[in-house]
Short mmCIF file of C-alpha atoms and ligand atoms in Angstrom, two decimals:
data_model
loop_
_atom_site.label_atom_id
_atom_site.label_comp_id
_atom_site.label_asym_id
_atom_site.label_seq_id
_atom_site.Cartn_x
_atom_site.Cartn_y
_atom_site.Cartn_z
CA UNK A 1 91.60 17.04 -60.49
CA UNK A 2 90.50 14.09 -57.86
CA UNK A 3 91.49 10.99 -57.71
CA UNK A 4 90.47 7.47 -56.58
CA UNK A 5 93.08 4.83 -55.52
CA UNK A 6 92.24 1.20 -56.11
CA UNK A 7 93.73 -1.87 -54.17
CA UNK A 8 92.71 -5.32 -54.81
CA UNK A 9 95.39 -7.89 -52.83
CA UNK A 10 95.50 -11.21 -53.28
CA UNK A 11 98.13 -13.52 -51.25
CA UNK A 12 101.36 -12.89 -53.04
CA UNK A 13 100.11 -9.98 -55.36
CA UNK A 14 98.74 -6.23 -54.73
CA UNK A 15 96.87 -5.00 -58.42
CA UNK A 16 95.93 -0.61 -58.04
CA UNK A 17 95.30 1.68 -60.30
CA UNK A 18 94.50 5.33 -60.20
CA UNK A 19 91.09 6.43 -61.31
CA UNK A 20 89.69 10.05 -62.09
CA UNK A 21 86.91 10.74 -60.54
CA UNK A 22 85.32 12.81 -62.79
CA UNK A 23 86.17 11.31 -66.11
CA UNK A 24 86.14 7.80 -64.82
CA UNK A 25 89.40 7.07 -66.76
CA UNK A 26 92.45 4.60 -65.79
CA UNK A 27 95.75 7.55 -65.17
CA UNK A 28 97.82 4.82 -64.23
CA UNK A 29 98.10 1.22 -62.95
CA UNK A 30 100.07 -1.85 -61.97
CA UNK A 31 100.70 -5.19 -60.86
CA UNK A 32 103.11 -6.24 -58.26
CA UNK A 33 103.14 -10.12 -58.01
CA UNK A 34 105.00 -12.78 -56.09
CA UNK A 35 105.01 -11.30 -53.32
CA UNK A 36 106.55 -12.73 -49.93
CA UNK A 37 108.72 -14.76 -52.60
CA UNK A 38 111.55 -15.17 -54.68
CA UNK A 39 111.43 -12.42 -57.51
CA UNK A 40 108.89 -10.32 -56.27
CA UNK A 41 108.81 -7.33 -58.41
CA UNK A 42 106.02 -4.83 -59.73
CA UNK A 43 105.12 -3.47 -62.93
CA UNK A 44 103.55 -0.52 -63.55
CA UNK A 45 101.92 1.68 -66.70
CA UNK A 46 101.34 5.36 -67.22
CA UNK A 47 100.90 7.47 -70.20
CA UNK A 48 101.85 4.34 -72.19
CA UNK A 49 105.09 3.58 -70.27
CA UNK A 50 105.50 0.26 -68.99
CA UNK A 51 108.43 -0.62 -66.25
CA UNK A 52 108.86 -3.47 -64.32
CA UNK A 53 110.96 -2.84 -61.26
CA UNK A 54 112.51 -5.79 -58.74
CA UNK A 55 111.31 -5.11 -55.17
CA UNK A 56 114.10 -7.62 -54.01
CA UNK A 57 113.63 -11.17 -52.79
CA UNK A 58 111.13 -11.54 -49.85
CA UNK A 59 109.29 -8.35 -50.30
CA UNK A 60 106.08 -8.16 -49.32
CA UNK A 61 103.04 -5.78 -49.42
CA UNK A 62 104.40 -3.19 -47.54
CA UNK A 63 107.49 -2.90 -49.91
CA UNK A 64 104.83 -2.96 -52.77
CA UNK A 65 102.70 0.03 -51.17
CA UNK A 66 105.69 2.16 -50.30
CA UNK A 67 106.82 1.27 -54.00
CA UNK A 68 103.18 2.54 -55.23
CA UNK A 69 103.46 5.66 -52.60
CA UNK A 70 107.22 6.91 -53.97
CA UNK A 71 105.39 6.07 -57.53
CA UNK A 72 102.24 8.09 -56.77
CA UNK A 73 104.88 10.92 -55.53
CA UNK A 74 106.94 10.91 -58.62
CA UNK A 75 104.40 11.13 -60.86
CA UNK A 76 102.74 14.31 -58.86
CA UNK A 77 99.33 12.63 -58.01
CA UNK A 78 99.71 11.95 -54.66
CA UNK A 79 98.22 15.39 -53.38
CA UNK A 80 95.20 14.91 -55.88
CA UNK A 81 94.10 11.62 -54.13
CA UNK A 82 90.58 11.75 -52.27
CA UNK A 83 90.46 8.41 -50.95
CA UNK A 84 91.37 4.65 -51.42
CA UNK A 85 89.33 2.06 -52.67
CA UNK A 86 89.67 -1.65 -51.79
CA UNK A 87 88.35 -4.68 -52.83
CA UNK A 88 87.46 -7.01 -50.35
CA UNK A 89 86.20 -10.52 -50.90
CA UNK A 90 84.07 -11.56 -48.03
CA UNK A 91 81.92 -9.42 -46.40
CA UNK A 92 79.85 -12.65 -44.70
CA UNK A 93 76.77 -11.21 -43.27
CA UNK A 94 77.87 -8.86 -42.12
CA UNK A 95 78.16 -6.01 -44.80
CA UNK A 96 75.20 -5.66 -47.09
CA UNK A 97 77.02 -2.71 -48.71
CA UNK A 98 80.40 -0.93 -49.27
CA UNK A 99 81.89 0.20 -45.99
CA UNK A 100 84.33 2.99 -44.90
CA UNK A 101 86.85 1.60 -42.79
CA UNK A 102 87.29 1.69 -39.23
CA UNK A 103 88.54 -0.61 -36.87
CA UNK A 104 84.82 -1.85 -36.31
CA UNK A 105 84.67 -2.62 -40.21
CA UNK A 106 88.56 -4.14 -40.27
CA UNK A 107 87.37 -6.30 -36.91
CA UNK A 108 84.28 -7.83 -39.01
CA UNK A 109 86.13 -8.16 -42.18
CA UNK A 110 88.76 -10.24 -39.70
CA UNK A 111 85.74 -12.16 -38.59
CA UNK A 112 84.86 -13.20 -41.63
CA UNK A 113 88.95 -15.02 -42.50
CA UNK A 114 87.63 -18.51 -41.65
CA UNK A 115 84.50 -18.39 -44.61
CA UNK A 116 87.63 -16.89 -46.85
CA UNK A 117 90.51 -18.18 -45.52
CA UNK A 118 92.83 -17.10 -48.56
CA UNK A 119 91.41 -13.78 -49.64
CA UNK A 120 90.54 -12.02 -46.73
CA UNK A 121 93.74 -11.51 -45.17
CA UNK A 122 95.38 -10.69 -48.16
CA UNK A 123 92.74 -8.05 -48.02
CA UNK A 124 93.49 -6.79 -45.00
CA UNK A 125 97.22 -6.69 -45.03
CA UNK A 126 96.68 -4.22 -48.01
CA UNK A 127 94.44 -2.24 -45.97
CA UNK A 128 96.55 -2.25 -43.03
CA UNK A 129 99.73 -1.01 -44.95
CA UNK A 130 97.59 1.45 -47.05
CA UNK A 131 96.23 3.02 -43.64
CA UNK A 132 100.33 3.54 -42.55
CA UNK A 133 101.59 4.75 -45.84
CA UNK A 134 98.37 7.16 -46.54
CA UNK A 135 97.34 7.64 -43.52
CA UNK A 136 95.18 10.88 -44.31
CA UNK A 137 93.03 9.03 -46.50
CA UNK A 138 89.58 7.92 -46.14
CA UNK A 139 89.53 3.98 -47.19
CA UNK A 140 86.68 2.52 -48.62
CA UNK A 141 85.90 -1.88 -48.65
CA UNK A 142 83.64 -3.13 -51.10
CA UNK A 143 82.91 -6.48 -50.62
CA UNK A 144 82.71 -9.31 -53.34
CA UNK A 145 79.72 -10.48 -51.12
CA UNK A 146 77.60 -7.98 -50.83
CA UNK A 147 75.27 -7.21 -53.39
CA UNK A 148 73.86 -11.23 -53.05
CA UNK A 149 73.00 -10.05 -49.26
CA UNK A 150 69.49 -9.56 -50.39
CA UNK A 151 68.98 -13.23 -51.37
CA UNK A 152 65.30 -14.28 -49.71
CA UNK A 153 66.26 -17.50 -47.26
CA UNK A 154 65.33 -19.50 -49.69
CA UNK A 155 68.11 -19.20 -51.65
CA UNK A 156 70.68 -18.80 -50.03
CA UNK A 157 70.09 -21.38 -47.05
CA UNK A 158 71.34 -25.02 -47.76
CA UNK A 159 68.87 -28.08 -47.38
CA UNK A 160 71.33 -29.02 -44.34
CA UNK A 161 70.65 -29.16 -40.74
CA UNK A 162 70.07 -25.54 -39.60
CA UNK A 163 72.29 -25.49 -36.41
CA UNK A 164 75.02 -25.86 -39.53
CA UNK A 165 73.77 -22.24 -40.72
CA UNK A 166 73.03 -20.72 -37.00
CA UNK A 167 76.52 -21.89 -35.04
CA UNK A 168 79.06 -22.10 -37.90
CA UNK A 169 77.72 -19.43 -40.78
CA UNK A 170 77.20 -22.41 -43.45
CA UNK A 171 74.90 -20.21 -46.11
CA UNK A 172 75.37 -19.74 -49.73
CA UNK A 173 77.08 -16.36 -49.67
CA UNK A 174 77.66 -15.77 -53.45
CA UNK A 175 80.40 -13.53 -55.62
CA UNK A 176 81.50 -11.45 -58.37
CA UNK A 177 78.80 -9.13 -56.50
CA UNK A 178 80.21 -6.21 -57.77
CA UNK A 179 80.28 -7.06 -61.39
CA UNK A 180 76.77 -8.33 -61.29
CA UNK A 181 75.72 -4.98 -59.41
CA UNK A 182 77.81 -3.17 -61.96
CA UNK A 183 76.35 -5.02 -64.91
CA UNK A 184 72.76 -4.59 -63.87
CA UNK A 185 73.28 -0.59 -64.08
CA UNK A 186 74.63 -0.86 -66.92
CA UNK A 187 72.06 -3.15 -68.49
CA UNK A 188 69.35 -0.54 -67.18
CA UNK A 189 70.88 2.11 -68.87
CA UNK A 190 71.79 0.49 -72.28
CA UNK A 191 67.72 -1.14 -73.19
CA UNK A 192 66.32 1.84 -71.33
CA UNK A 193 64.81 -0.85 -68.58
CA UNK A 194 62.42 0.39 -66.28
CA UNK A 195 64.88 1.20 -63.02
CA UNK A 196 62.36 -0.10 -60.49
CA UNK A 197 61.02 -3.03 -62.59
CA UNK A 198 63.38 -5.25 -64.13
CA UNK A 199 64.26 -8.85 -64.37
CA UNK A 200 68.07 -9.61 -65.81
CA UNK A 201 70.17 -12.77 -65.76
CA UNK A 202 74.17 -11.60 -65.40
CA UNK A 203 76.53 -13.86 -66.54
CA UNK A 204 80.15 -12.85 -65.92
CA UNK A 205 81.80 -15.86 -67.55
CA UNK A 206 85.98 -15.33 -66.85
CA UNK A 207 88.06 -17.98 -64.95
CA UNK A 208 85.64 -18.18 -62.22
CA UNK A 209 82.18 -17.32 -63.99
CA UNK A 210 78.44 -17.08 -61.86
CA UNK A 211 75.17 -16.32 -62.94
CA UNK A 212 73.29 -14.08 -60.93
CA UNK A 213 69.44 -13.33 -61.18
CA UNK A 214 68.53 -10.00 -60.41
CA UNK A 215 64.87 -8.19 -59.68
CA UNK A 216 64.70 -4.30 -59.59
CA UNK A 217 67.96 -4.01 -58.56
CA UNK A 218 68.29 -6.95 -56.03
CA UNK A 219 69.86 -10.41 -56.37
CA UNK A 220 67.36 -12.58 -56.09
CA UNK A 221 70.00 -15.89 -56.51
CA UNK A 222 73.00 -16.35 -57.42
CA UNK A 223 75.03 -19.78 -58.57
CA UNK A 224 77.91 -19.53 -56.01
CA UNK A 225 77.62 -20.87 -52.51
CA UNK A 226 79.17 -21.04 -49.60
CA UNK A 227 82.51 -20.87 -51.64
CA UNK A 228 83.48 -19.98 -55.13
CA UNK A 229 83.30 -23.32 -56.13
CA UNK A 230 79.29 -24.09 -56.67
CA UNK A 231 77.51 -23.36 -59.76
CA UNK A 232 79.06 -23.00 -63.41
CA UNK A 233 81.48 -25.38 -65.05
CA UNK A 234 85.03 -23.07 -64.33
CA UNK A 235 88.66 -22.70 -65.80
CA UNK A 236 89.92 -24.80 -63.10
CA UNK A 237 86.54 -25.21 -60.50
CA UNK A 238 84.57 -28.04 -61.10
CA UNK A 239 81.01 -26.29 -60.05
CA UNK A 240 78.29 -28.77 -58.99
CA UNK A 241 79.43 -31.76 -57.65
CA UNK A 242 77.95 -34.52 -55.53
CA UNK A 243 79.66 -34.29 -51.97
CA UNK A 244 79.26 -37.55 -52.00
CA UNK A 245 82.43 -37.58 -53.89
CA UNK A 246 84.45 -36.31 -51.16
CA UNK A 247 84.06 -39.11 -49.07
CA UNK A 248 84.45 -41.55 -51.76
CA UNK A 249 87.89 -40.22 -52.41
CA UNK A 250 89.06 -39.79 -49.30
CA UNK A 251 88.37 -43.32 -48.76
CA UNK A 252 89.80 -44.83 -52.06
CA UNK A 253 92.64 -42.22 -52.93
CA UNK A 254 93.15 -41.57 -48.80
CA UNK A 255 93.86 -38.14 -49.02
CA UNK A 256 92.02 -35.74 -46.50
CA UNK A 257 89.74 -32.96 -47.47
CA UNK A 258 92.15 -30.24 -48.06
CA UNK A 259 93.68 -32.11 -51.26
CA UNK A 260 90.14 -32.75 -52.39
CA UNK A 261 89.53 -29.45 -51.88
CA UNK A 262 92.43 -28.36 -54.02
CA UNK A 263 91.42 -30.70 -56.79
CA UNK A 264 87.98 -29.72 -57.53
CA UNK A 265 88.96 -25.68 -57.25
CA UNK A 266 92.38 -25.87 -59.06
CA UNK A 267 92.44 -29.57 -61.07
CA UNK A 268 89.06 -29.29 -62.39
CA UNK A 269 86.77 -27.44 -64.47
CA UNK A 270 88.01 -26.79 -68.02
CA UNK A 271 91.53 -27.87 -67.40
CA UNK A 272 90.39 -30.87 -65.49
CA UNK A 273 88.15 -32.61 -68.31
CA UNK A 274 89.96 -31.23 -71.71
CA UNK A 275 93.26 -32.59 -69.72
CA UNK A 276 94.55 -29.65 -71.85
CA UNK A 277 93.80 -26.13 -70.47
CA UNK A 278 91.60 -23.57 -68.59
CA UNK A 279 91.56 -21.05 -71.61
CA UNK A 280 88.70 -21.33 -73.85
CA UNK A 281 90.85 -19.76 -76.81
CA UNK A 282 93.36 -22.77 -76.57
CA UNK A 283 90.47 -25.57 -76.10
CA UNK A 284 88.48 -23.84 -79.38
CA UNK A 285 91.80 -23.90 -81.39
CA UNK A 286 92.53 -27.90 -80.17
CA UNK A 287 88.39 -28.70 -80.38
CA UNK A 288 88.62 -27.73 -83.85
CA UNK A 289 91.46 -30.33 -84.60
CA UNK A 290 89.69 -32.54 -83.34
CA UNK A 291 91.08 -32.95 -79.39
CA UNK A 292 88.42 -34.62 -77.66
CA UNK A 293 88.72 -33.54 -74.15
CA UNK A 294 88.95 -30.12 -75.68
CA UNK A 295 85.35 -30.34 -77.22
CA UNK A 296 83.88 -32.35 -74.36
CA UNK A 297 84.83 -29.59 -71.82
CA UNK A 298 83.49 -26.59 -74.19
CA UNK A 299 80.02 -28.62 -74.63
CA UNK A 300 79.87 -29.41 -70.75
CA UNK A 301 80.33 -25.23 -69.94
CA UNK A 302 78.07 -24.59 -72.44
CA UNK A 303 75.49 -27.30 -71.92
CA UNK A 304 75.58 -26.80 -67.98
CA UNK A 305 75.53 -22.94 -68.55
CA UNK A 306 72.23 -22.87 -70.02
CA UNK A 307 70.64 -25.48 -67.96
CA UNK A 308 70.89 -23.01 -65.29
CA UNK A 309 70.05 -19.54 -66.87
CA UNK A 310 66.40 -21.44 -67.20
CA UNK A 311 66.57 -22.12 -63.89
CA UNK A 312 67.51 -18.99 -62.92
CA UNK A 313 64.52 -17.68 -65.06
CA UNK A 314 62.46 -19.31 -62.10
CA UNK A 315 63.45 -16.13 -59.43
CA UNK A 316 62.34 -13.60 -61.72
CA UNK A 317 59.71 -14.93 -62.97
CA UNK A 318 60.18 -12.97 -66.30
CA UNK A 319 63.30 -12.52 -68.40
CA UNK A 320 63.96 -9.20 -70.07
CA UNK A 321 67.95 -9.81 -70.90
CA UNK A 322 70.50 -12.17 -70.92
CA UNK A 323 73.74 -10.61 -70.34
CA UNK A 324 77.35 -12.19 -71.08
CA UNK A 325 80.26 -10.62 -69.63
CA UNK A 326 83.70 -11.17 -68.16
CA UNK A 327 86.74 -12.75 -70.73
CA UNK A 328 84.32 -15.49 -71.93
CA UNK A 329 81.32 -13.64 -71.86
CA UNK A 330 82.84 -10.45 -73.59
CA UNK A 331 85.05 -12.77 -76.40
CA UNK A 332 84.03 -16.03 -76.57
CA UNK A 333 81.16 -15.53 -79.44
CA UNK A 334 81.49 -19.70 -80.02
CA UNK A 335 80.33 -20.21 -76.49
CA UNK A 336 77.77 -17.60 -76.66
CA UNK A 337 76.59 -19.35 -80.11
CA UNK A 338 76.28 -22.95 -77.93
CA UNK A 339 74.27 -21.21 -75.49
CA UNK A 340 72.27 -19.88 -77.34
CA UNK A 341 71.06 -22.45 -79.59
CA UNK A 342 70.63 -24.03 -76.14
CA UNK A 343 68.14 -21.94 -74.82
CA UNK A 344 66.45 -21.87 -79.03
CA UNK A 345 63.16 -22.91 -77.07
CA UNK A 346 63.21 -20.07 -75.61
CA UNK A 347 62.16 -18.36 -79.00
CA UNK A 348 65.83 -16.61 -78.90
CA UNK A 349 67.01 -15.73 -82.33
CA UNK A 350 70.38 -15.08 -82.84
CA UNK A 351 72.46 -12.41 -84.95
CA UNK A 352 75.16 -14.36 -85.93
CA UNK A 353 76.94 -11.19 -87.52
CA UNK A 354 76.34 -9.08 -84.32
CA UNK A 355 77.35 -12.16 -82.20
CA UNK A 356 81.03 -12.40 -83.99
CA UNK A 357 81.53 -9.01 -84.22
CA UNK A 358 81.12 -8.57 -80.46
CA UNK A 359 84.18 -9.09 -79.34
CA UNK A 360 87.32 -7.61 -77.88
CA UNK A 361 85.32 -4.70 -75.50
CA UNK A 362 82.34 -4.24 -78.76
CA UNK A 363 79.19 -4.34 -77.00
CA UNK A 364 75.24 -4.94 -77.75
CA UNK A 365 72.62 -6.93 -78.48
CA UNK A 366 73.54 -10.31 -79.61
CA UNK A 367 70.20 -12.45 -80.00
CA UNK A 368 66.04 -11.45 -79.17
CA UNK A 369 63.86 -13.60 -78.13
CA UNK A 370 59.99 -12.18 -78.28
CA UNK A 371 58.67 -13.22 -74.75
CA UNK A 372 62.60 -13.08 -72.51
CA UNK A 373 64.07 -10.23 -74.28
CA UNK A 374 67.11 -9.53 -75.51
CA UNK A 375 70.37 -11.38 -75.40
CA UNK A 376 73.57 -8.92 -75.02
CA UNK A 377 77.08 -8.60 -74.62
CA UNK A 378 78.37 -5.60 -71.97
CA UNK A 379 81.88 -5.20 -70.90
CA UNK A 380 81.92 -5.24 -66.89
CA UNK A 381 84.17 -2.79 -64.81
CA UNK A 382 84.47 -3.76 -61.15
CA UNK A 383 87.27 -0.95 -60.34
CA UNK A 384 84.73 1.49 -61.63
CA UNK A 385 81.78 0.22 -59.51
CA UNK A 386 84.62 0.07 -56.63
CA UNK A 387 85.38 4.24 -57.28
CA UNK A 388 81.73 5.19 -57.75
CA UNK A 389 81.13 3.59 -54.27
CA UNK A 390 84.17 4.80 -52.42
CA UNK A 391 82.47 8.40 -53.80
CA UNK A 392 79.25 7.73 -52.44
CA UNK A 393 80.87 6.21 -48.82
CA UNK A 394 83.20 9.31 -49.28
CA UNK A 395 80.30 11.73 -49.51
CA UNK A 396 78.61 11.06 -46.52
CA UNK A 397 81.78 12.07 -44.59
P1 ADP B 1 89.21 -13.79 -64.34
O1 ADP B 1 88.04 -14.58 -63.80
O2 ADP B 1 90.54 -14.34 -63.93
O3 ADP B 1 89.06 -12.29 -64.14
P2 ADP B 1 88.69 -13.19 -67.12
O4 ADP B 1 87.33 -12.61 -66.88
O5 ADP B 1 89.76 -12.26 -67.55
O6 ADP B 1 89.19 -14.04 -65.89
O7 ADP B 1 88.53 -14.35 -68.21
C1 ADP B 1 89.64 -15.08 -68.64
C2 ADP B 1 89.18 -16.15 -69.60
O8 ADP B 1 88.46 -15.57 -70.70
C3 ADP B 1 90.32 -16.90 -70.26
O9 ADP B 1 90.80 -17.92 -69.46
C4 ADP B 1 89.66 -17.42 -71.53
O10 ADP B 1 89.05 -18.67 -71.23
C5 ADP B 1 88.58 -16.41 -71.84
N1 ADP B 1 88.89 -15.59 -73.01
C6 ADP B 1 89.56 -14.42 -73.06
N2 ADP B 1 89.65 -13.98 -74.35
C7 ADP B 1 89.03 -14.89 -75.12
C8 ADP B 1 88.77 -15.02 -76.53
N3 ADP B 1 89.16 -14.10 -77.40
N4 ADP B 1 88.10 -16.11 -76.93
C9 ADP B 1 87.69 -17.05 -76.07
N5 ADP B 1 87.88 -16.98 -74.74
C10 ADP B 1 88.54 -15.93 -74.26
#
């Protein structure tokens, strides 16, 4: 038996799990949150057993590893593991695929903290302590970023002065790379699409959702930017915005740009206009008793949503599926029902039966339309697409 190891660290938590190679199946996994704070303490599950253990006040990620190592131990994997897999958020320009790491590699994924200034050095603190407590193992990064690095200029330069681009690296970037790269296999596979001539709009629709458009395997454009925060109406992101807000605010609120910053990525969105919440299941439940921020929220996602899968029709220049995935995408069939009467001029048709009854990790074909395809629901697996690269990097070795 082989096994993959997956790390994806955030600033005060470390999620892994333990992935066969062969049979692509979960062996074990686990959370260990709050990190660096009061209460940190980790939870993990294997063969149905779920135990949450205290790591003691003020542990970090190197408590958390050598917690995962002595866990790995116990449970008699540890010999069995081939290599480690890590997510990593921002790649910049840097990495236009998954890397194995070096000390070039960590160097450029330190170069890139200031265009993720959260994210990436969570990253590489849990590739720095992964390197000391398995220190025989390759170590794979796959970057969040780097599946949009074949964007034509076009897309992903901003209509600013170009000095801004050249000197300081200000480019739309885009995200959730790996779940649109793993969702555009996947899509392939499922309608039998022509590998080498295909034209699919992913949308992975969770608590940070973004369209991307994708041609033969390439993103073509994608609705994040710069920063997370462009695009699609969000659980707590308040997508497109005019900057000239910022300003505005600043001037009439007189708070700088970090606290506007902080309200349009963690104020807004969902939870900003329902005044309620960021979950769609608790704004569908309140919507339907008649809560009106509830109901305007859900009809500005939705309405917003499909305004720009047309205009992301414009990259392909031919649509031959839709696809919805992440929590919303996956579960929310009311959502999916909005959008798709939306986008009715389209010619879409929609199954109404096969739309409610995929739900929950059912997948398929939700709604056809006769000239852009089909209209379907696939569940997306980014530690998957993470272990099938770390393989391939792994290989070359
Ligand atoms: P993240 O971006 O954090 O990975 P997810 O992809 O897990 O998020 O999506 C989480 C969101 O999915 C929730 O906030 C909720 O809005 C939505 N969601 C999950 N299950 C359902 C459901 N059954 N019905 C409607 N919405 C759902």
């Amino acid at each position: 038996m082989s096994y993959i190891l997956i790390f994806n660290c955030g600033s005060s938590s470390l999620k892994f799990s333990l992935m066969d190679a062969d049979s692509e199946k979960v062996e074990l996994s686990g959370l260990a949150e709050r990190l660096g704070g009061n209460g940190a303490e980790i939870t993990t599950k294997c063969n149905g057993d779920k135990i949450v253990a205290s790591l003691g006040n003020g542990s970090g990620h190197q408590e958390a590893v050598e917690y995962i190592l002595a866990f790995l131990k116990e449970k008699g994997y540890l010999e069995q593991i081939q290599a480690i897999g890590h997510r990593v958020v921002h790649g910049g320009n840097k990495f236009k695929s998954s890397a194995l790491i070096d000390q070039e590699v960590l160097d450029q994924i330190e170069a890139c903290v200031p265009l993720a200034p959260l994210h990436n050095p969570a990253n590489l603190i849990g590739i720095k302590t992964a390197q000391v407590a398995f220190p025989h193992l390759p170590q794979v990064a796959v970057f969040d970023t780097a599946f949009h690095q074949t964007m034509p200029e076009t897309a992903y330069l901003y209509a600013i002065p170009m000095e801004l681009y050249r000197d300081h690296n200000v480019r739309r970037y885009g995200f959730h790379g790996t779940s649109h790269r793993f969702i555009a296999e996947k899509t392939i596979d499922t309608l039998g699409l022509d590998p080498n001539d295909h034209c699919i709009i992913s949308a992975h629709l969770g608590n940070g959702s973004s369209l991307a458009s994708i041609k033969n395997g390439q993103s073509m454009d994608t609705t994040m930017g710069f920063t997370p925060l462009e695009g699609l109406v969000m659980g707590t992101r308040s997508g497109d915005v005019d900057p000239g807000i910022v300003k505005y605010l600043s001037t009439i609120l007189n708070i700088d740009s970090y606290e506007i910053d902080h309200i349009l990525n963690t104020k807004s969105g969902l939870l900003g206009v329902s005044e309620l919440s960021n979950d769609c299941r608790t704004l569908w439940a309140a919507a339907k008793e008649g809560h009106h921020g509830a109901q305007v929220a859900l009809e500005m996602m939705n309405y917003r949503l499909a305004k720009k899968i047309v205009s992301y029709i414009v990259p392909l220049g031919r649509l031959d599926a839709l696809v919805f995935t992440g929590g919303i995408g996956q579960n929310d069939f009311m959502s999916r029902k909005k959008v798709i009467e939306h986008l009715g001029f389209l010619g879409y048709h929609l199954d109404e039966a096969a739309n409610e009854a995929t739900v929950g990790g059912a997948e398929g074909v939700i709604a056809t339309s006769e000239t852009f395809g089909q209209a379907l629901v696939l569940c997306t697996d980014e530690e998957l697409m993470i272990v099938r690269d770390t393989l391939d990097v792994i290989a070359c070795l």
